[in-house]
Short mmCIF file of C-alpha atoms in Angstrom, two decimals:
data_model
loop_
_atom_site.label_atom_id
_atom_site.label_comp_id
_atom_site.label_asym_id
_atom_site.label_seq_id
_atom_site.Cartn_x
_atom_site.Cartn_y
_atom_site.Cartn_z
CA MET A 1 35.78 -47.64 -17.54
CA THR A 2 39.48 -46.51 -19.35
CA SER A 3 42.56 -45.99 -16.80
CA LEU A 4 42.99 -41.97 -16.47
CA LYS A 5 46.11 -42.43 -19.53
CA GLU A 6 44.14 -43.51 -21.26
CA PHE A 7 41.71 -41.20 -21.48
CA ARG A 8 44.36 -38.84 -21.15
CA ASN A 9 46.18 -39.31 -23.80
CA GLU A 10 43.67 -40.34 -26.24
CA ILE A 11 42.47 -36.89 -25.06
CA ILE A 12 45.77 -35.61 -25.85
CA ILE A 13 46.04 -37.24 -29.50
CA TYR A 14 42.89 -35.14 -30.18
CA GLY A 15 43.50 -32.14 -29.67
CA ILE A 16 46.99 -32.19 -31.36
CA VAL A 17 45.22 -33.29 -34.75
CA MET A 18 42.37 -30.94 -34.31
CA ALA A 19 45.88 -29.00 -34.45
CA ALA A 20 46.66 -29.30 -37.39
CA VAL A 21 43.41 -29.57 -38.58
CA ALA A 22 43.45 -25.27 -38.07
CA GLU A 23 46.86 -24.92 -39.09
CA VAL A 24 45.58 -26.39 -42.34
CA VAL A 25 41.92 -24.40 -42.61
CA SER A 26 44.17 -21.01 -41.96
CA LEU A 27 46.61 -22.10 -44.82
CA PHE A 28 43.75 -21.63 -46.93
CA ILE A 29 42.86 -18.27 -45.04
CA ILE A 30 45.09 -16.23 -44.47
CA GLY A 31 47.54 -18.48 -45.91
CA PRO A 32 51.68 -20.28 -45.57
CA ASN A 33 52.80 -17.51 -42.80
CA ALA A 34 55.10 -18.96 -40.43
CA LEU A 35 54.33 -16.86 -37.59
CA PHE A 36 50.92 -18.23 -37.46
CA SER A 37 52.58 -22.25 -37.36
CA VAL A 38 54.72 -20.90 -34.71
CA GLY A 39 51.56 -19.71 -32.52
CA LEU A 40 49.89 -22.39 -33.00
CA ALA A 41 52.77 -24.85 -31.81
CA ALA A 42 53.46 -22.83 -29.12
CA GLY A 43 50.35 -22.47 -28.02
CA THR A 44 48.97 -26.08 -28.65
CA ALA A 45 52.45 -27.16 -26.44
CA VAL A 46 51.36 -24.69 -23.80
CA SER A 47 47.94 -26.82 -23.46
CA VAL A 48 49.30 -30.58 -23.63
CA LEU A 49 51.30 -29.28 -21.09
CA GLY A 50 48.54 -27.37 -18.57
CA PHE A 51 46.24 -30.02 -20.15
CA ILE A 52 48.60 -32.29 -17.53
CA ILE A 53 49.50 -30.67 -14.85
CA LEU A 54 45.89 -29.95 -14.49
CA VAL A 55 45.26 -34.52 -14.31
CA ARG A 56 48.69 -34.75 -12.91
CA THR A 57 46.61 -32.24 -10.00
CA GLY A 58 43.09 -34.03 -10.16
CA GLU A 59 45.12 -37.63 -10.19
CA THR A 60 47.52 -36.04 -6.21
CA LEU A 61 44.02 -34.47 -4.46
CA MET A 62 42.32 -37.59 -5.80
CA GLU A 63 44.91 -40.42 -4.00
CA GLU A 64 46.10 -37.43 -0.35
CA SER A 65 42.60 -35.74 -0.37
CA LYS A 66 45.41 -32.84 -0.51
CA LYS A 67 44.39 -28.87 -1.90
CA SER A 68 47.04 -27.07 -1.96
CA PRO A 69 48.66 -29.55 -5.42
CA ILE A 70 45.20 -27.61 -7.54
CA LEU A 71 46.57 -23.85 -6.65
CA LEU A 72 50.26 -24.21 -7.47
CA GLY A 73 49.06 -26.28 -10.88
CA TYR A 74 46.92 -23.07 -11.47
CA VAL A 75 49.20 -20.78 -10.91
CA VAL A 76 51.91 -22.51 -12.68
CA ARG A 77 49.14 -23.48 -15.82
CA LEU A 78 48.02 -19.06 -14.78
CA PHE A 79 52.12 -18.59 -15.34
CA LEU A 80 52.55 -20.33 -18.14
CA TYR A 81 49.22 -18.92 -20.57
CA GLY A 82 50.40 -15.60 -20.33
CA ALA A 83 53.97 -15.99 -20.43
CA VAL A 84 53.49 -17.98 -24.07
CA PHE A 85 50.98 -14.93 -25.25
CA PHE A 86 52.97 -12.22 -23.81
CA ILE A 87 55.72 -13.49 -25.81
CA CYS A 88 53.11 -14.85 -29.55
CA ILE A 89 51.50 -11.37 -29.06
CA LYS A 90 55.05 -9.46 -28.67
CA ALA A 91 56.70 -10.86 -32.09
CA SER A 92 53.64 -10.15 -34.08
CA LEU A 93 49.55 -10.10 -34.40
CA PRO A 94 49.69 -13.71 -36.12
CA CYS A 95 51.80 -15.65 -33.91
CA GLY A 96 49.43 -14.10 -31.16
CA PHE A 97 46.23 -15.11 -33.06
CA GLY A 98 47.47 -18.47 -33.66
CA CYS A 99 48.69 -18.99 -29.92
CA GLY A 100 45.02 -18.12 -29.60
CA ILE A 101 43.73 -20.46 -30.90
CA GLY A 102 46.14 -23.46 -29.12
CA PHE A 103 45.25 -22.49 -26.42
CA VAL A 104 41.89 -24.12 -27.03
CA THR A 105 42.76 -27.51 -29.34
CA ILE A 106 42.47 -29.41 -26.26
CA HIS A 107 38.76 -27.78 -25.92
CA PHE A 108 38.14 -29.17 -29.65
CA GLY A 109 39.57 -32.10 -29.11
CA ILE A 110 36.51 -33.09 -25.60
CA MET A 111 34.48 -31.38 -28.13
CA PHE A 112 34.91 -33.80 -31.47
CA LEU A 113 36.53 -36.92 -29.37
CA TYR A 114 32.86 -36.28 -26.33
CA GLY A 115 30.71 -34.26 -28.43
CA ILE A 116 30.47 -36.17 -32.18
CA VAL A 117 32.59 -39.63 -32.64
CA TYR A 118 30.40 -41.42 -28.66
CA LYS A 119 27.95 -39.67 -29.24
CA PHE A 120 27.06 -39.58 -33.01
CA ILE A 121 30.23 -41.50 -35.03
CA LYS A 122 29.41 -44.31 -30.98
CA LYS A 123 33.03 -46.11 -32.46
CA LYS A 124 33.00 -47.00 -28.21
CA LYS A 125 31.02 -46.22 -25.14
CA ASN A 126 31.80 -42.88 -23.81
CA PRO A 127 33.55 -44.10 -20.85
CA LEU A 128 32.12 -40.25 -18.84
CA ASN A 129 28.71 -41.17 -19.57
CA ASP A 130 29.13 -44.92 -17.23
CA TRP A 131 25.33 -45.21 -15.35
CA THR A 132 23.67 -48.21 -16.73
CA GLU A 133 20.07 -45.91 -16.15
CA PRO A 134 19.47 -42.73 -16.70
CA LYS A 135 19.39 -40.67 -12.91
CA GLU A 136 16.15 -39.64 -11.09
CA TRP A 137 17.15 -36.13 -9.77
CA ASN A 138 14.90 -34.06 -7.12
CA ASP A 139 12.97 -30.80 -8.01
CA LEU A 140 13.98 -28.55 -5.75
CA SER A 141 12.43 -26.32 -6.70
CA VAL A 142 9.24 -28.01 -3.92
CA TYR A 143 11.39 -26.67 -1.32
CA ASP A 144 10.55 -24.20 0.69
CA ASP A 145 14.33 -23.50 1.62
CA GLU A 146 17.69 -25.25 2.06
CA ASP A 147 16.42 -26.84 5.20
CA ASP A 148 13.36 -29.09 3.83
CA TRP A 149 15.57 -30.09 1.60
CA PRO A 150 16.29 -34.59 1.59
CA THR A 151 19.25 -35.87 2.77
CA LEU A 152 21.79 -37.74 -0.17
#
């Protein structure tokens, strides 16, 4: 399985590629608009930074079993997203719209990478699916209440 740093970097690269694709598409839809591009760049930068913070807090949770970094990371990410969006929307509506699109570039990158590249192109094995055989799941609808559930 790939290391977490390689995993993170691959997602960030695909997120930045998705931002570039969004910029090219916007040139055909709204034409050249500098404020939209600034908003898209700001939203993408915050999205990448938020993803790095999310990965770092996840690493901290796994290594140290502390929950406080998770809450702190969430508050920092929430403040970053809110502050950047507020600044962009105050600058102009196209800037705010670009910022909103920039916020989801990491999500588009993940969907493209693990939904299209690994599913259809099969460039390499999906690191998110490291099962060698299908898992058998219990059908919990056959039990009356939680006390009857089988132990794991």
